[in-house]
mmCIF file of C-alpha atoms in Angstrom:
data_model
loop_
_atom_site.group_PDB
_atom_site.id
_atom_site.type_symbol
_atom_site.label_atom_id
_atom_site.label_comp_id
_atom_site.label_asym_id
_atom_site.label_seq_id
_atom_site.Cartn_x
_atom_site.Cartn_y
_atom_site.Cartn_z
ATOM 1 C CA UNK A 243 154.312 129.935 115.126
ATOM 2 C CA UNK A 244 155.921 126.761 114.733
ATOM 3 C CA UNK A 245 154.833 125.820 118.718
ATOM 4 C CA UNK A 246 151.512 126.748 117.908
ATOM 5 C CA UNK A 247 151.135 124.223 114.795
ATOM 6 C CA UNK A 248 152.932 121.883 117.040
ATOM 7 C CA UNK A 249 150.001 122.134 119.523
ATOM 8 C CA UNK A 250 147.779 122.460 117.419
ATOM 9 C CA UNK A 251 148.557 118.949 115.934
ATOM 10 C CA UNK A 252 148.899 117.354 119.458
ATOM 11 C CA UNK A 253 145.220 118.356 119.972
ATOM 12 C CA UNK A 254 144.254 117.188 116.451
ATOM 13 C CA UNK A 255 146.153 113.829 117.555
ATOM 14 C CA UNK A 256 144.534 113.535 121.170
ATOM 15 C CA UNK A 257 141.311 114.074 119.596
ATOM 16 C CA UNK A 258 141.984 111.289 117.165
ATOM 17 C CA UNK A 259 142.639 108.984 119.912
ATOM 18 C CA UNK A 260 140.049 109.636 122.230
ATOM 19 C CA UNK A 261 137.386 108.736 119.526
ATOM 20 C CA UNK A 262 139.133 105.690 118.769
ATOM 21 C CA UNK A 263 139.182 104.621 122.395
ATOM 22 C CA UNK A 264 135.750 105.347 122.754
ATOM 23 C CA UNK A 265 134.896 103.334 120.163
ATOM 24 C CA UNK A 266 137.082 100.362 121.089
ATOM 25 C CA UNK A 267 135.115 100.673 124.672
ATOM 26 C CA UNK A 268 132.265 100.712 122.993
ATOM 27 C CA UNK A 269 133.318 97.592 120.901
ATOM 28 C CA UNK A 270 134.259 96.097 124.223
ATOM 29 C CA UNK A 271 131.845 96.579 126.754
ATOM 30 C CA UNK A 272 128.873 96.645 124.621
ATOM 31 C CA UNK A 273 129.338 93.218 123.291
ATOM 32 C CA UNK A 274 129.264 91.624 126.813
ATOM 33 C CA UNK A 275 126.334 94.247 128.104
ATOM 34 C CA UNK A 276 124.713 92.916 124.801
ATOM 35 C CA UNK A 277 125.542 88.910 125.404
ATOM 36 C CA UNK A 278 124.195 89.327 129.583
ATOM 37 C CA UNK A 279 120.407 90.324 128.316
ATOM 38 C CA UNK A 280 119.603 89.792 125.008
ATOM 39 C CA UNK A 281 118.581 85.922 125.256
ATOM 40 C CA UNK A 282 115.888 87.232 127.658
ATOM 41 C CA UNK A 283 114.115 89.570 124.912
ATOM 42 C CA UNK A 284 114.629 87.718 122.036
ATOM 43 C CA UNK A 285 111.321 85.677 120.928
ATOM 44 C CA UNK A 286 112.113 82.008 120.208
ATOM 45 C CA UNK A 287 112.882 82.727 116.065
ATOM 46 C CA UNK A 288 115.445 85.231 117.066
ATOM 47 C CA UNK A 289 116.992 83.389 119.546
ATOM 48 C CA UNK A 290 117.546 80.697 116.982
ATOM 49 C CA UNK A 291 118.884 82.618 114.093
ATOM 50 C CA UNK A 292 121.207 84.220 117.114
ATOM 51 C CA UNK A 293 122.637 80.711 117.839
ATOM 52 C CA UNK A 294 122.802 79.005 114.244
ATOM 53 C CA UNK A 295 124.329 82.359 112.734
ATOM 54 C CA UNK A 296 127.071 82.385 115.698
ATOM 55 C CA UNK A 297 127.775 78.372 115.266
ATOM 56 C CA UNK A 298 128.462 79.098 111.414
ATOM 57 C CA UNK A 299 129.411 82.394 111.323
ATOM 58 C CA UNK A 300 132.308 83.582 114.256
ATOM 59 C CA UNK A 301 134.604 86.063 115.186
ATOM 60 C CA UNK A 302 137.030 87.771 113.979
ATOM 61 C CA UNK A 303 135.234 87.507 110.622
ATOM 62 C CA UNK A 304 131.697 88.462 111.993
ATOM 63 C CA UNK A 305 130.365 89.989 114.710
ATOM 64 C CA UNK A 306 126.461 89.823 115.659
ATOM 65 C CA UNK A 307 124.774 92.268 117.395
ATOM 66 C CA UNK A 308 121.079 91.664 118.075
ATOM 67 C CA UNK A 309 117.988 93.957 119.465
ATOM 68 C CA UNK A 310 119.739 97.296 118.872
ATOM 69 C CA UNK A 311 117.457 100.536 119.118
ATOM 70 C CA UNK A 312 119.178 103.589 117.685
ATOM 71 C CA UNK A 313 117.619 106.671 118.375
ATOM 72 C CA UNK A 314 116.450 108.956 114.886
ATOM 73 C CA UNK A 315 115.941 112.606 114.844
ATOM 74 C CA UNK A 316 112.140 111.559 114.493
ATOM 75 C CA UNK A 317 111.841 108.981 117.155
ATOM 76 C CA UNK A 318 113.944 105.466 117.684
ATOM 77 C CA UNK A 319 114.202 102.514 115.338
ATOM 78 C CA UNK A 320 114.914 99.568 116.814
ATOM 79 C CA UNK A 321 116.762 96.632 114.660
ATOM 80 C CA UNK A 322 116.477 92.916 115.669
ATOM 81 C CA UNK A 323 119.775 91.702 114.367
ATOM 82 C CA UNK A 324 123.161 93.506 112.705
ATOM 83 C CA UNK A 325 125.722 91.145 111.565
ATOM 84 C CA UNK A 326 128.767 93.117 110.682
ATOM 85 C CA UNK A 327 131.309 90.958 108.693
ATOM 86 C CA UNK A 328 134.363 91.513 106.166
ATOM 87 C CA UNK A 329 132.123 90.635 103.453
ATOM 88 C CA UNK A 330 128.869 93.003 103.565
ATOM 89 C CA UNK A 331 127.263 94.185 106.493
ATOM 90 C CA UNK A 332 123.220 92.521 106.682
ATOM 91 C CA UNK A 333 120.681 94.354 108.662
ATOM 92 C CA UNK A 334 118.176 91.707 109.608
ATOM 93 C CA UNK A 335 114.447 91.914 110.130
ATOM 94 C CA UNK A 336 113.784 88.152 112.087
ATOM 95 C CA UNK A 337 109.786 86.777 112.092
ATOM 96 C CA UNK A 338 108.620 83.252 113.873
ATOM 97 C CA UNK A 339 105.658 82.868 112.320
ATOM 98 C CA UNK A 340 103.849 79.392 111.175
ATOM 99 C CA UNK A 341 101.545 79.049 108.881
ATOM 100 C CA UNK A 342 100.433 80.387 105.574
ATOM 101 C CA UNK A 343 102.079 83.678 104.356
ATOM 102 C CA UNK A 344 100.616 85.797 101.635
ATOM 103 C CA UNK A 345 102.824 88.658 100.570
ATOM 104 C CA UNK A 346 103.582 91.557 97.795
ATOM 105 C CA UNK A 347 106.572 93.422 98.606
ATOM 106 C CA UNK A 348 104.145 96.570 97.511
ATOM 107 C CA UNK A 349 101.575 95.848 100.361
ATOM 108 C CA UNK A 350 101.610 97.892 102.975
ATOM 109 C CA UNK A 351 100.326 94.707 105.178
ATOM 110 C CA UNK A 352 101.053 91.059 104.489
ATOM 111 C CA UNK A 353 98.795 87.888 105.367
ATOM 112 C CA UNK A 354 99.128 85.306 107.873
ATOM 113 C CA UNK A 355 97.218 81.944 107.405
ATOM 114 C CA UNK A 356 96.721 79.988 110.596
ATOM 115 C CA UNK A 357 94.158 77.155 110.207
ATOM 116 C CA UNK A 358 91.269 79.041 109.444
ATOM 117 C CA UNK A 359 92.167 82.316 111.093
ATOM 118 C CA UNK A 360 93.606 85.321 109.437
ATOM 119 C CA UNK A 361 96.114 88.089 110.647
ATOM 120 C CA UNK A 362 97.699 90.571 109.047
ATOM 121 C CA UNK A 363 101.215 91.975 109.737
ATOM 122 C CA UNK A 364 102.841 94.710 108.697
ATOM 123 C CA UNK A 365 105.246 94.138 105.458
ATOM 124 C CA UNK A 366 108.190 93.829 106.792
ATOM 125 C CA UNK A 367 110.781 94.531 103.988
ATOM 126 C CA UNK A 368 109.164 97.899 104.737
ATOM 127 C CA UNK A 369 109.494 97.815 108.035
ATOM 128 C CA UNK A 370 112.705 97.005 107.466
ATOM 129 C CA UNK A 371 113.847 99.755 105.485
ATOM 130 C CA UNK A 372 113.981 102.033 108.514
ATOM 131 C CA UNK A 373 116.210 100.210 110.085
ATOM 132 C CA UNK A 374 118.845 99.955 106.610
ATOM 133 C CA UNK A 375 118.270 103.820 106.808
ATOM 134 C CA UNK A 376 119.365 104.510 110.003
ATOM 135 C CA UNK A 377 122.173 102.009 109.960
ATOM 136 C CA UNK A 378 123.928 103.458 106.375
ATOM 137 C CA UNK A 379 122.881 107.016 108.191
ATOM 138 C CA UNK A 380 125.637 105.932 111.118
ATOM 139 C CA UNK A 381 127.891 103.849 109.130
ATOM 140 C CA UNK A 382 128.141 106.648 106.336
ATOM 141 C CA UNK A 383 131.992 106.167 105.615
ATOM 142 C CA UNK A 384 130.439 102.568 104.043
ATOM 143 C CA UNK A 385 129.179 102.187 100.767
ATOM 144 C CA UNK A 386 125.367 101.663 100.723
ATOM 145 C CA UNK A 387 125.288 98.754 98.600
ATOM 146 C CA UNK A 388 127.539 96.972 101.601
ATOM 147 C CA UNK A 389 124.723 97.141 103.692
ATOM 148 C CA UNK A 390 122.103 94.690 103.142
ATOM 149 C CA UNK A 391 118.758 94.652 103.959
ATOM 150 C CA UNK A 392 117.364 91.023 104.971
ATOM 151 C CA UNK A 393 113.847 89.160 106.277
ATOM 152 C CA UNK A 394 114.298 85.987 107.592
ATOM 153 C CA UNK A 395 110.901 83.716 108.749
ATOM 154 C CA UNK A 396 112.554 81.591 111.415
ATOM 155 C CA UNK A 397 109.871 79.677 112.025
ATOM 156 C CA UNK A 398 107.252 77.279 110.017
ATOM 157 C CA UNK A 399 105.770 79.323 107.699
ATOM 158 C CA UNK A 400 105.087 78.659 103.934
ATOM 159 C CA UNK A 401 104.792 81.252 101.622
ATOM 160 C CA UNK A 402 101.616 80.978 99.425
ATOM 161 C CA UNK A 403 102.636 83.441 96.832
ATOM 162 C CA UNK A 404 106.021 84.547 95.490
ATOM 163 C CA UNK A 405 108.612 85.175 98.273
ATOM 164 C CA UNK A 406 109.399 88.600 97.898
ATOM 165 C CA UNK A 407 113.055 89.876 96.700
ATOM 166 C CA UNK A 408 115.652 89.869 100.359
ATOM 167 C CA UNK A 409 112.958 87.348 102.037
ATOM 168 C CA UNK A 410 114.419 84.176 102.836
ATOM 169 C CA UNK A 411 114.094 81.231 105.409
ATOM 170 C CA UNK A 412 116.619 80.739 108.190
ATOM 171 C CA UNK A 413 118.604 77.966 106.091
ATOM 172 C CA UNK A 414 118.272 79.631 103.022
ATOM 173 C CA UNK A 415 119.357 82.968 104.712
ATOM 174 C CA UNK A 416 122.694 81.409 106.424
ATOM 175 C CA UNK A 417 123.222 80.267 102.472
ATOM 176 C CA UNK A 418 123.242 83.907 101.242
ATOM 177 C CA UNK A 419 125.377 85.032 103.930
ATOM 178 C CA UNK A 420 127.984 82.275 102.755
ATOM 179 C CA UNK A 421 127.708 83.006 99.331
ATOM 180 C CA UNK A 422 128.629 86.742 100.172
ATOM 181 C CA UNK A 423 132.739 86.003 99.783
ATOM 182 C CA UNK A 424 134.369 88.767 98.411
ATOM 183 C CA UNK A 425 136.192 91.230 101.184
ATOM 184 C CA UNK A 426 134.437 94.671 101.386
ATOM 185 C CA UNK A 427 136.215 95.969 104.261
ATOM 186 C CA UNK A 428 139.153 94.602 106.119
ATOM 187 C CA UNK A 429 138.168 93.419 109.930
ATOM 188 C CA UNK A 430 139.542 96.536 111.559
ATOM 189 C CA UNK A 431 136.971 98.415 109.890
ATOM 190 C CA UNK A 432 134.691 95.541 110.692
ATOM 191 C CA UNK A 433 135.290 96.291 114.834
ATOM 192 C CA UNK A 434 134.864 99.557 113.883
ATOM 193 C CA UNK A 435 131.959 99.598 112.415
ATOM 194 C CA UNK A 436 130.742 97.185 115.815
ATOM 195 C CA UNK A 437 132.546 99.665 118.343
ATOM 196 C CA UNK A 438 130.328 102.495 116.606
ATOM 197 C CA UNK A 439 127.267 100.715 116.583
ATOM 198 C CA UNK A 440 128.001 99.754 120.290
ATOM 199 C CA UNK A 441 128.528 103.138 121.422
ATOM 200 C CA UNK A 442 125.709 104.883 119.312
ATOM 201 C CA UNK A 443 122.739 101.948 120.663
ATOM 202 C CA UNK A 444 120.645 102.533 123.155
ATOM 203 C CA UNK A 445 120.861 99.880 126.286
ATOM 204 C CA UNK A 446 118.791 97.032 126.808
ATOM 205 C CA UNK A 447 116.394 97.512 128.870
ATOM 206 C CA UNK A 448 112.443 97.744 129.421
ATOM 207 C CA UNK A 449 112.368 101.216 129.962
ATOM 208 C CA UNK A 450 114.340 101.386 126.366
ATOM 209 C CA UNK A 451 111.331 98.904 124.600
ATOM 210 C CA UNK A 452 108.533 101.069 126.513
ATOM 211 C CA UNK A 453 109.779 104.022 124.957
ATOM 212 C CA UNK A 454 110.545 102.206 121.293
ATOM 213 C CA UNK A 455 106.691 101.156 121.515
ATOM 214 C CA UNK A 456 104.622 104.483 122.404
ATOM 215 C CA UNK A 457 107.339 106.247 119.316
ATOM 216 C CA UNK A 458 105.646 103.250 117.025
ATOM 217 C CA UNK A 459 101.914 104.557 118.382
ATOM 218 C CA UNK A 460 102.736 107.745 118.147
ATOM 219 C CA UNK A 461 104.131 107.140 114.016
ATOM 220 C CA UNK A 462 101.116 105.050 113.472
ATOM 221 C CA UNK A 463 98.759 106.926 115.144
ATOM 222 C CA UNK A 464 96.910 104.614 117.801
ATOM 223 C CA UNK A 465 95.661 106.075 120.690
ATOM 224 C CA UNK A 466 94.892 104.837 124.034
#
């Protein structure tokens, strides 16, 4: 009996450790499979809130992941920006827009005011709720309020109406990252959360954006 709980244990142990190495791999190799190809999908607003939130913002203390699709039981979500840090964890929905915005965080679709053309977008503190979903969903040993869901307009636009609750600009955005100071989760837990997040993503790739954008058709219902 006592051989068997003895094994038993060693198994319990191995499987322990196996998960834990997967997850450092995952850490590991993802980051630099990440760093090789994102800067060539990333529009021009995400590439700079990549590079001014990694000038003020570096390891070991935080960790930024960027275009991450994670795959749902309904389809894929796919996330433009994670930074994981010891003080909150901030999903991040980036824009580069310039011009007028018009928004209601109760819209469905926001405006877009450039010169005298109009566009409208979808809102995306909606949009963005997906992605918090999914993310709390696979980091579920977190408290939700840790996570954070953010919108940052990277580029020259100027709000016309009241900017919505979690909308921010890119400087005012780095600002509420600072301001977050108090430790949530020590930076172990911070690599793991990364290493998870690493090994759970799908890779970058077009085939991984082609199939991203026919799940969006198929949720919204356009047709060829």
């Amino acid at each position: 009996m006592f051989a068997v709980k003895c094994s038993q244990a060693t198994l319990e142990r191995t499987a322990i450790i196996t998960v834990l190495l997967a997850l450092a791999i995952g850490f590991v190799i993802g980051r630099y499979k990440a760093r090789a190809t994102q800067y060539a999908i990333q529009n021009r607003g995400e590439a700079r809130l990549s590079r001014e939130v990694k000038r003020r913002f570096p390891p070991p203390d935080y960790h930024l992941l960027n275009h991450i699709t994670l795959r749902l039981k309904d389809g894929t979500t796919q996330v433009d920006h994670i930074l994981v840090s010891r003080f909150g964890l901030f999903v991040i929905e980036t824009k580069d827009y310039k011009g007028w915005i018009f928004a209601d965080a109760k819209d469905r679709y926001w405006t877009q005011v450039l010169y005298r053309s109009k566009f409208r977008f979808q809102n995306p503190v909606r949009q963005n709720y997906r992605h918090v979903c999914a993310v709390r969903e696979l980091l579920e040993f977190l408290d939700p309020d840790v996570v954070h869901p953010v919108v940052v307009f990277a580029g020259e636009a100027v709000f016309r109406t009241d900017v919505p609750e979690g909308v921010f600009t890119l400087p005012k955005f780095l600002a509420y990252v600072e301001n977050h100071r108090t430790e949530v989760m020590s930076v172990n837990r911070a690599q793991f959360c990364v290493g998870r997040l690493e090994a759970t993503r799908l890779a970058i790739t077009h085939e991984t954006d082609v199939e991203h954008v026919l799940e969006l058709r198929r949720q919204h219902g356009i047709n060829d």
